[in-house]
Coordinates of C-alpha atoms in Angstrom, one line a residue:
M12 CA 10.2 -43.5 13.0
L13 CA 10.4 -40.3 10.7
T14 CA 11.5 -37.1 12.4
G15 CA 11.1 -34.9 9.0
R16 CA 11.5 -35.5 5.4
S17 CA 13.6 -37.9 4.2
P18 CA 17.9 -37.3 3.2
S19 CA 17.7 -36.2 -0.9
T20 CA 21.5 -37.8 -0.9
R21 CA 20.2 -39.6 -4.0
S22 CA 19.3 -38.5 -7.3
D23 CA 16.3 -41.2 -7.7
D24 CA 15.4 -40.4 -4.1
R25 CA 14.7 -36.9 -4.3
A26 CA 10.9 -37.3 -5.7
R27 CA 10.0 -40.0 -3.1
P28 CA 7.5 -39.2 -0.4
D29 CA 8.1 -40.1 3.3
V30 CA 4.5 -40.0 3.7
A31 CA 1.7 -42.0 0.9
V32 CA -1.3 -41.7 1.8
V33 CA -4.4 -43.5 -0.3
G34 CA -8.0 -41.3 0.0
A35 CA -8.9 -38.2 0.1
G36 CA -11.7 -37.8 1.9
P37 CA -11.8 -36.4 5.6
I38 CA -9.8 -39.0 7.0
G39 CA -6.6 -39.3 4.6
L40 CA -6.3 -35.5 4.0
A41 CA -6.2 -34.8 7.5
I42 CA -3.7 -36.9 8.0
A43 CA -1.4 -35.5 5.3
W44 CA -2.4 -32.5 7.1
R45 CA -0.7 -33.6 10.2
C46 CA 2.1 -35.1 8.3
A47 CA 3.1 -32.4 5.9
A48 CA 2.5 -29.4 9.2
R49 CA 5.2 -32.3 10.9
G50 CA 7.7 -31.7 7.7
L51 CA 7.2 -34.3 5.8
R52 CA 6.4 -34.9 2.1
V53 CA 3.8 -36.1 1.9
E54 CA 1.3 -37.6 -1.8
V55 CA -2.4 -37.7 -1.4
H56 CA -3.3 -40.8 -4.2
D57 CA -7.5 -40.2 -5.5
P58 CA -8.4 -39.5 -8.3
A59 CA -11.8 -38.2 -6.5
S60 CA -10.7 -35.8 -3.4
G61 CA -14.2 -36.0 -1.3
S62 CA -16.4 -38.5 -3.5
G63 CA -16.9 -40.9 -0.9
A64 CA -19.0 -40.9 2.5
S65 CA -18.3 -38.1 2.9
A66 CA -20.1 -36.5 0.4
V67 CA -23.5 -38.2 1.2
A68 CA -22.7 -37.1 5.5
A69 CA -24.9 -35.6 7.7
G70 CA -21.5 -35.1 9.8
M71 CA -22.7 -35.1 13.2
L72 CA -20.7 -35.2 15.8
S73 CA -22.8 -37.5 18.7
P74 CA -20.8 -39.2 21.1
V75 CA -23.6 -39.1 23.2
A76 CA -26.5 -40.5 20.5
E77 CA -24.2 -43.2 19.3
A78 CA -23.0 -44.3 22.4
Y79 CA -23.9 -47.7 22.2
F80 CA -24.4 -51.1 24.0
G81 CA -21.5 -53.1 23.8
E82 CA -19.3 -50.4 22.1
R83 CA -17.4 -48.6 25.6
Q84 CA -14.1 -48.4 23.2
L85 CA -15.5 -46.9 20.3
T86 CA -17.5 -44.7 23.1
G87 CA -14.0 -43.8 24.7
L88 CA -12.7 -42.6 21.3
L89 CA -15.6 -40.7 19.8
L90 CA -15.4 -38.9 22.9
A91 CA -11.5 -38.0 22.8
S92 CA -12.1 -37.5 19.1
A93 CA -14.7 -35.3 19.6
A94 CA -13.8 -33.4 22.3
R95 CA -11.2 -32.2 20.0
W96 CA -13.2 -31.1 17.9
P97 CA -13.6 -27.3 18.5
A98 CA -9.9 -27.1 19.1
F99 CA -9.6 -29.0 14.8
A100 CA -11.7 -26.6 13.9
A101 CA -10.6 -23.3 15.4
E102 CA -7.1 -24.5 13.7
L103 CA -8.2 -25.6 10.0
T104 CA -10.2 -22.7 9.9
E105 CA -7.1 -20.1 11.0
A106 CA -4.9 -21.7 8.1
T107 CA -8.0 -22.1 5.6
G108 CA -10.1 -19.1 6.5
A109 CA -12.7 -21.5 5.5
E110 CA -16.0 -21.9 7.0
L111 CA -17.0 -25.3 8.6
G112 CA -20.7 -25.3 9.2
Y113 CA -19.4 -25.8 12.9
R114 CA -22.6 -25.5 14.9
T115 CA -22.7 -26.2 19.0
E116 CA -26.1 -26.5 19.8
G117 CA -26.9 -29.7 21.1
T118 CA -28.6 -32.7 20.1
L119 CA -32.0 -33.4 21.1
M120 CA -33.0 -37.3 20.8
V121 CA -37.0 -37.5 20.7
G122 CA -39.1 -41.0 21.1
L123 CA -42.9 -40.1 18.7
T124 CA -45.3 -42.5 20.1
G125 CA -44.7 -44.8 23.8
D126 CA -43.2 -47.5 22.2
D127 CA -40.6 -45.1 20.9
L128 CA -40.1 -43.9 23.8
A129 CA -39.7 -47.2 26.0
E130 CA -36.8 -48.6 23.4
A131 CA -35.4 -45.0 23.6
R132 CA -35.2 -44.7 27.3
R133 CA -33.2 -48.0 27.7
L134 CA -30.2 -46.5 25.7
W135 CA -30.2 -43.7 27.8
A136 CA -30.5 -45.7 30.7
Y137 CA -26.8 -46.8 29.4
Q138 CA -25.6 -44.3 28.2
Q139 CA -26.3 -41.9 31.4
G140 CA -24.9 -45.5 33.4
L141 CA -21.6 -44.2 31.3
G142 CA -21.8 -40.7 32.7
L143 CA -22.4 -39.2 29.6
P144 CA -24.7 -36.2 30.0
V145 CA -28.2 -36.5 28.8
T146 CA -30.9 -35.1 30.1
P147 CA -34.3 -36.5 30.0
L148 CA -37.0 -33.5 29.0
R149 CA -40.6 -33.7 29.1
P150 CA -42.8 -33.3 25.8
T151 CA -43.4 -29.2 27.3
E152 CA -39.5 -28.9 27.4
L153 CA -38.4 -30.3 24.6
R154 CA -41.3 -28.1 22.9
D155 CA -39.3 -25.1 24.6
R156 CA -36.6 -26.0 22.4
E157 CA -38.1 -27.4 19.7
P158 CA -41.5 -25.5 18.7
A159 CA -41.7 -26.9 15.6
L160 CA -41.9 -30.7 17.5
A161 CA -44.8 -32.5 17.0
P162 CA -47.2 -32.4 19.4
R163 CA -47.3 -36.2 19.5
V164 CA -43.5 -35.8 20.7
R165 CA -43.9 -38.4 23.9
G166 CA -40.9 -37.2 25.1
G167 CA -37.2 -36.7 24.3
A168 CA -33.6 -35.9 25.9
L169 CA -31.1 -33.2 25.6
A170 CA -27.6 -34.1 24.7
P171 CA -25.4 -30.6 24.6
T172 CA -22.1 -32.4 24.0
D173 CA -23.1 -34.4 20.5
H174 CA -22.6 -31.0 17.6
Q175 CA -22.8 -30.9 14.3
V176 CA -19.9 -29.6 11.1
D177 CA -21.0 -29.6 7.1
P178 CA -19.2 -32.0 5.3
R179 CA -19.2 -31.0 2.3
L180 CA -17.4 -27.6 3.5
L181 CA -15.0 -30.1 5.8
V182 CA -13.3 -31.6 2.9
P183 CA -12.2 -28.6 0.6
A184 CA -10.8 -27.3 3.5
L185 CA -8.8 -29.8 4.4
R186 CA -7.8 -29.8 1.5
T187 CA -6.5 -26.8 1.0
A188 CA -4.6 -26.7 4.7
A189 CA -3.1 -29.9 3.0
R190 CA -2.0 -28.1 0.3
R191 CA -0.5 -25.1 2.0
A192 CA 0.7 -27.4 4.8
G193 CA 3.0 -28.5 1.2
A194 CA 0.8 -31.8 0.4
V195 CA 1.4 -33.0 -3.1
L196 CA -2.8 -34.1 -4.4
V197 CA -1.8 -36.7 -7.4
P198 CA -5.3 -37.3 -9.1
Q199 CA -4.7 -40.8 -10.1
P200 CA -6.4 -44.3 -8.2
V201 CA -4.0 -46.6 -6.2
R202 CA -5.7 -50.3 -7.7
H203 CA -2.4 -51.9 -5.7
L204 CA 0.2 -50.6 -3.1
S205 CA 2.7 -51.9 -4.9
E206 CA 1.7 -49.1 -6.7
V207 CA 2.8 -46.4 -4.3
D208 CA 6.4 -45.2 -3.1
A209 CA 7.1 -44.4 0.1
R210 CA 8.9 -44.5 3.2
I211 CA 4.6 -45.3 5.3
T212 CA 2.1 -45.0 3.2
V213 CA -1.2 -44.5 4.8
V214 CA -4.2 -46.7 3.5
A215 CA -7.4 -45.1 3.9
A216 CA -9.9 -45.1 1.4
G217 CA -12.7 -46.7 3.1
C218 CA -14.7 -49.3 1.1
G219 CA -11.8 -49.7 -1.2
A220 CA -9.1 -50.6 1.4
A221 CA -10.7 -54.5 1.7
A222 CA -9.4 -54.5 -1.7
L223 CA -5.5 -53.2 -1.0
T224 CA -5.4 -54.3 1.4
G225 CA -7.3 -57.9 2.6
L226 CA -9.0 -56.8 5.7
P227 CA -12.6 -56.5 6.7
V228 CA -14.2 -53.3 5.3
R229 CA -17.2 -53.7 3.6
P230 CA -20.2 -51.4 2.5
V231 CA -23.0 -50.6 4.4
K232 CA -25.2 -48.4 2.2
G233 CA -26.9 -45.5 3.6
Q234 CA -29.5 -42.9 1.4
V235 CA -29.8 -39.4 2.3
L236 CA -32.2 -37.0 1.0
R237 CA -31.5 -33.0 1.5
L238 CA -34.5 -30.3 1.7
R239 CA -34.0 -27.0 2.1
A240 CA -36.4 -24.7 3.3
P241 CA -39.1 -22.0 0.8
D242 CA -37.4 -18.5 0.5
G243 CA -33.8 -19.3 1.6
V244 CA -34.5 -18.6 5.8
A245 CA -32.9 -21.2 8.2
P246 CA -35.0 -24.5 8.9
G247 CA -37.5 -24.0 12.1
F248 CA -35.4 -25.4 14.4
R249 CA -31.5 -25.3 15.6
H250 CA -30.6 -28.7 17.0
V251 CA -29.9 -31.8 15.9
I252 CA -33.1 -34.0 16.1
R253 CA -32.5 -37.4 15.9
G254 CA -35.9 -39.6 16.6
Y255 CA -37.5 -42.9 16.3
A256 CA -41.3 -42.8 14.8
D257 CA -43.2 -45.6 14.4
G258 CA -39.9 -47.0 14.9
E259 CA -38.2 -45.7 11.4
H260 CA -34.7 -44.2 13.1
V261 CA -33.7 -41.0 11.7
Y262 CA -32.2 -37.6 12.4
L263 CA -31.9 -34.3 10.9
V264 CA -29.5 -31.8 11.3
P265 CA -30.1 -28.0 9.8
R266 CA -28.0 -25.7 8.3
V267 CA -27.7 -22.3 8.6
D268 CA -28.0 -21.2 4.9
G269 CA -31.6 -23.7 5.3
E270 CA -30.8 -26.9 4.2
V271 CA -31.7 -30.0 6.3
V272 CA -29.9 -33.2 6.0
L273 CA -32.7 -36.1 6.9
G274 CA -31.5 -39.4 6.9
A275 CA -30.4 -42.2 6.9
T276 CA -30.5 -46.0 5.6
V277 CA -28.3 -48.7 6.7
E278 CA -28.6 -51.6 4.6
E279 CA -26.0 -54.6 4.0
R280 CA -25.6 -53.4 0.3
S281 CA -23.2 -52.2 -2.0
D282 CA -25.1 -50.5 -4.9
T283 CA -25.9 -46.2 -4.6
T284 CA -29.2 -46.5 -5.8
V285 CA -31.8 -44.9 -4.3
T286 CA -35.4 -46.5 -3.7
A287 CA -39.0 -45.3 -3.7
G288 CA -38.9 -47.1 -0.2
A289 CA -36.5 -45.7 1.2
V290 CA -37.4 -42.1 0.2
L291 CA -40.8 -42.4 1.3
R292 CA -40.2 -43.6 4.9
L293 CA -37.9 -41.4 5.7
L294 CA -39.7 -38.5 4.3
R295 CA -42.5 -40.1 6.9
A296 CA -40.6 -40.1 9.4
G297 CA -39.5 -36.6 9.4
V298 CA -42.6 -35.1 8.7
D299 CA -44.1 -37.3 12.0
L300 CA -41.3 -35.7 14.3
L301 CA -41.1 -31.9 12.3
P302 CA -44.5 -31.1 10.6
E303 CA -43.5 -28.0 8.6
L304 CA -40.8 -30.3 7.0
A305 CA -44.2 -31.1 4.5
E306 CA -44.1 -27.4 3.0
Y307 CA -39.4 -27.5 2.4
D308 CA -37.8 -28.2 -0.8
L309 CA -36.9 -32.3 -1.5
V310 CA -33.1 -30.9 -3.8
E311 CA -32.1 -34.2 -3.6
A312 CA -32.0 -37.7 -3.1
V313 CA -28.1 -40.1 -2.5
A314 CA -27.3 -43.2 -1.7
G315 CA -23.4 -43.5 0.1
L316 CA -21.7 -46.3 0.8
R317 CA -20.0 -46.7 4.3
P318 CA -17.4 -48.3 5.9
G319 CA -17.8 -51.2 8.4
T320 CA -16.4 -53.5 10.1
P321 CA -17.5 -56.8 11.5
D322 CA -17.4 -55.0 14.8
N323 CA -18.3 -51.5 14.0
A324 CA -14.9 -49.9 14.8
P325 CA -12.8 -48.0 12.9
I326 CA -8.5 -49.9 11.9
L327 CA -6.2 -48.2 12.8
G328 CA -2.6 -48.3 12.1
P329 CA 0.6 -51.6 10.9
L330 CA -1.2 -54.2 8.7
P331 CA 0.1 -57.7 10.1
G332 CA 3.7 -58.5 8.9
R333 CA 3.8 -54.5 7.3
P334 CA 5.2 -52.4 9.8
D335 CA 5.8 -49.7 6.6
V336 CA 1.6 -50.0 5.6
L337 CA -0.7 -48.0 8.2
A338 CA -4.3 -48.2 7.9
A339 CA -7.0 -46.3 8.5
T340 CA -10.3 -47.2 7.8
G341 CA -13.8 -49.0 8.2
H342 CA -14.9 -45.8 10.1
H343 CA -18.1 -46.9 9.4
R344 CA -20.9 -44.1 11.0
H345 CA -18.1 -42.0 12.3
G346 CA -15.7 -40.9 9.9
I347 CA -16.6 -36.9 10.8
V348 CA -16.6 -37.2 14.3
L349 CA -13.3 -39.3 14.2
T350 CA -11.1 -37.2 11.6
P351 CA -8.5 -35.0 14.3
V352 CA -8.3 -38.0 16.5
T353 CA -7.5 -40.6 13.9
A354 CA -5.2 -37.7 12.1
D355 CA -3.1 -36.8 15.6
L356 CA -2.8 -41.0 15.9
I357 CA -1.5 -41.9 13.1
A358 CA 0.9 -38.7 12.5
D359 CA 1.8 -40.0 15.9
R360 CA 2.7 -43.2 14.6
V361 CA 4.6 -42.1 11.5
T362 CA 6.4 -39.2 13.6
T363 CA 7.7 -41.4 16.5
G364 CA 7.2 -45.0 15.5
V365 CA 4.8 -45.3 19.0
P366 CA 1.1 -46.0 18.8
D367 CA -1.1 -43.8 21.3
P368 CA -3.0 -46.6 23.6
L369 CA -5.5 -45.0 22.1
L370 CA -4.8 -47.3 19.4
A371 CA -4.5 -50.7 20.7
P372 CA -8.1 -51.9 20.8
F373 CA -8.2 -50.8 17.0
R374 CA -5.0 -52.9 14.9
P375 CA -6.0 -54.1 12.3
D376 CA -4.5 -58.1 12.9
R377 CA -7.4 -58.1 15.4
F378 CA -10.0 -60.2 13.4
S379 CA -7.3 -62.9 12.6
S380 CA -6.6 -65.2 13.9
D381 CA -3.1 -66.4 11.9
F382 CA -1.4 -63.2 12.8
P383 CA 0.6 -63.7 16.2
E384 CA -0.5 -60.6 18.3
S385 CA 3.4 -59.2 17.7
T386 CA 3.2 -59.4 14.4
G387 CA 0.9 -56.0 13.9
A388 CA 3.0 -54.6 17.5
V389 CA 5.6 -53.8 15.2
G390 CA 6.8 -50.0 14.8
V391 CA 7.7 -48.4 12.3
G392 CA 11.2 -47.9 12.6
G393 CA 11.2 -51.2 14.7
L394 CA 9.8 -49.9 17.9
A395 CA 7.9 -52.3 19.8
G396 CA 3.6 -51.8 20.0
S397 CA 2.0 -51.8 22.6
G398 CA 0.3 -55.6 23.2
A399 CA -2.6 -56.0 21.8
V400 CA -6.4 -55.1 23.0
G401 CA -9.0 -56.5 21.1
V402 CA -13.4 -54.7 20.8
G403 CA -13.9 -57.6 22.6
D404 CA -16.2 -55.8 24.3
R405 CA -20.2 -56.5 23.2
T406 CA -22.5 -57.7 24.7
M407 CA -24.9 -59.9 23.8
E408 CA -27.8 -57.0 24.0
E409 CA -27.6 -55.3 20.0
D410 CA -30.2 -53.4 20.1
R411 CA -29.7 -50.1 18.2
W412 CA -30.7 -46.9 17.9
S413 CA -29.9 -47.0 14.3

């Protein structure tokens, strides 16, 4: 348990941090901010802060639209984090004065064809069965909210609590907040955990966590386009649009400065090459849903690597046999929405040594039978952790809307 800065009784201890965070993306920076704000001495190691998956991400805060079959515990964590976002955004803005692009118009989920709509309705029924706020809308009701939608769109639903933030504004703000709280950013890579000397090390290195920890984190490629409305005006729609268009799943995220993020592919590959085929599919689906996009400027085509895990859920907590090393990685598609809850839970774990019950399903040792459950339950400072609960509620239904 770390309740404050470590005593500096020996000269060689004076510079030793209480917490070293490996990785300066949104997760690592938010953890550093929370820990430094609690009076801990914090270092953040990353040669290129914000250059990972967050630089490509669209920033959808979508616990409802991302509630999929067989992922109930993940959905619970997404909802818990999304509920923290209003206060988190307000606190971050107050601490830095930075604009985050945080918007609350909600998300429209749409189907272009009859087949698309039938597939989408299966998921909406599942989400409604969980008690999530999903309101089906007829085509006329959709176009009352977003007149720019194509007349061919057969139907949709509103998820009013699914919001958005701009990751390219979020990461610099978190970096400023962490620094102002006292965290020190070290612009150097960490190739082995033995290179880090701190009382607690937090690995928030995205796909790089696999080499550092041996955890099953794999790259999942995503290609994304950025368009811009002509003449510098705002896009002709306000909601985040998520939809199927002839079987192609895309999302469109409007920014107030005229930018539209159009994504994304999901590929089991580790390269970051942008392909003509992916650009063609994304543009075709996007224009089918919102025809005015054909007049927008195409300003960027980029690919990034999401840190995926075998069950699509993040890995949060102490490594088996290493209570001084906490993992905060494997967030896959959900790194932005899960930033507040991950930061709070990991900072609490660092400072109290007691794991929050929300962490239990996401322990690192859930993937290996080689590690007894008690191994990962040893708390920081020798406190016992909670019992393991695996993310084992998956069903045979693996149909996904993305």
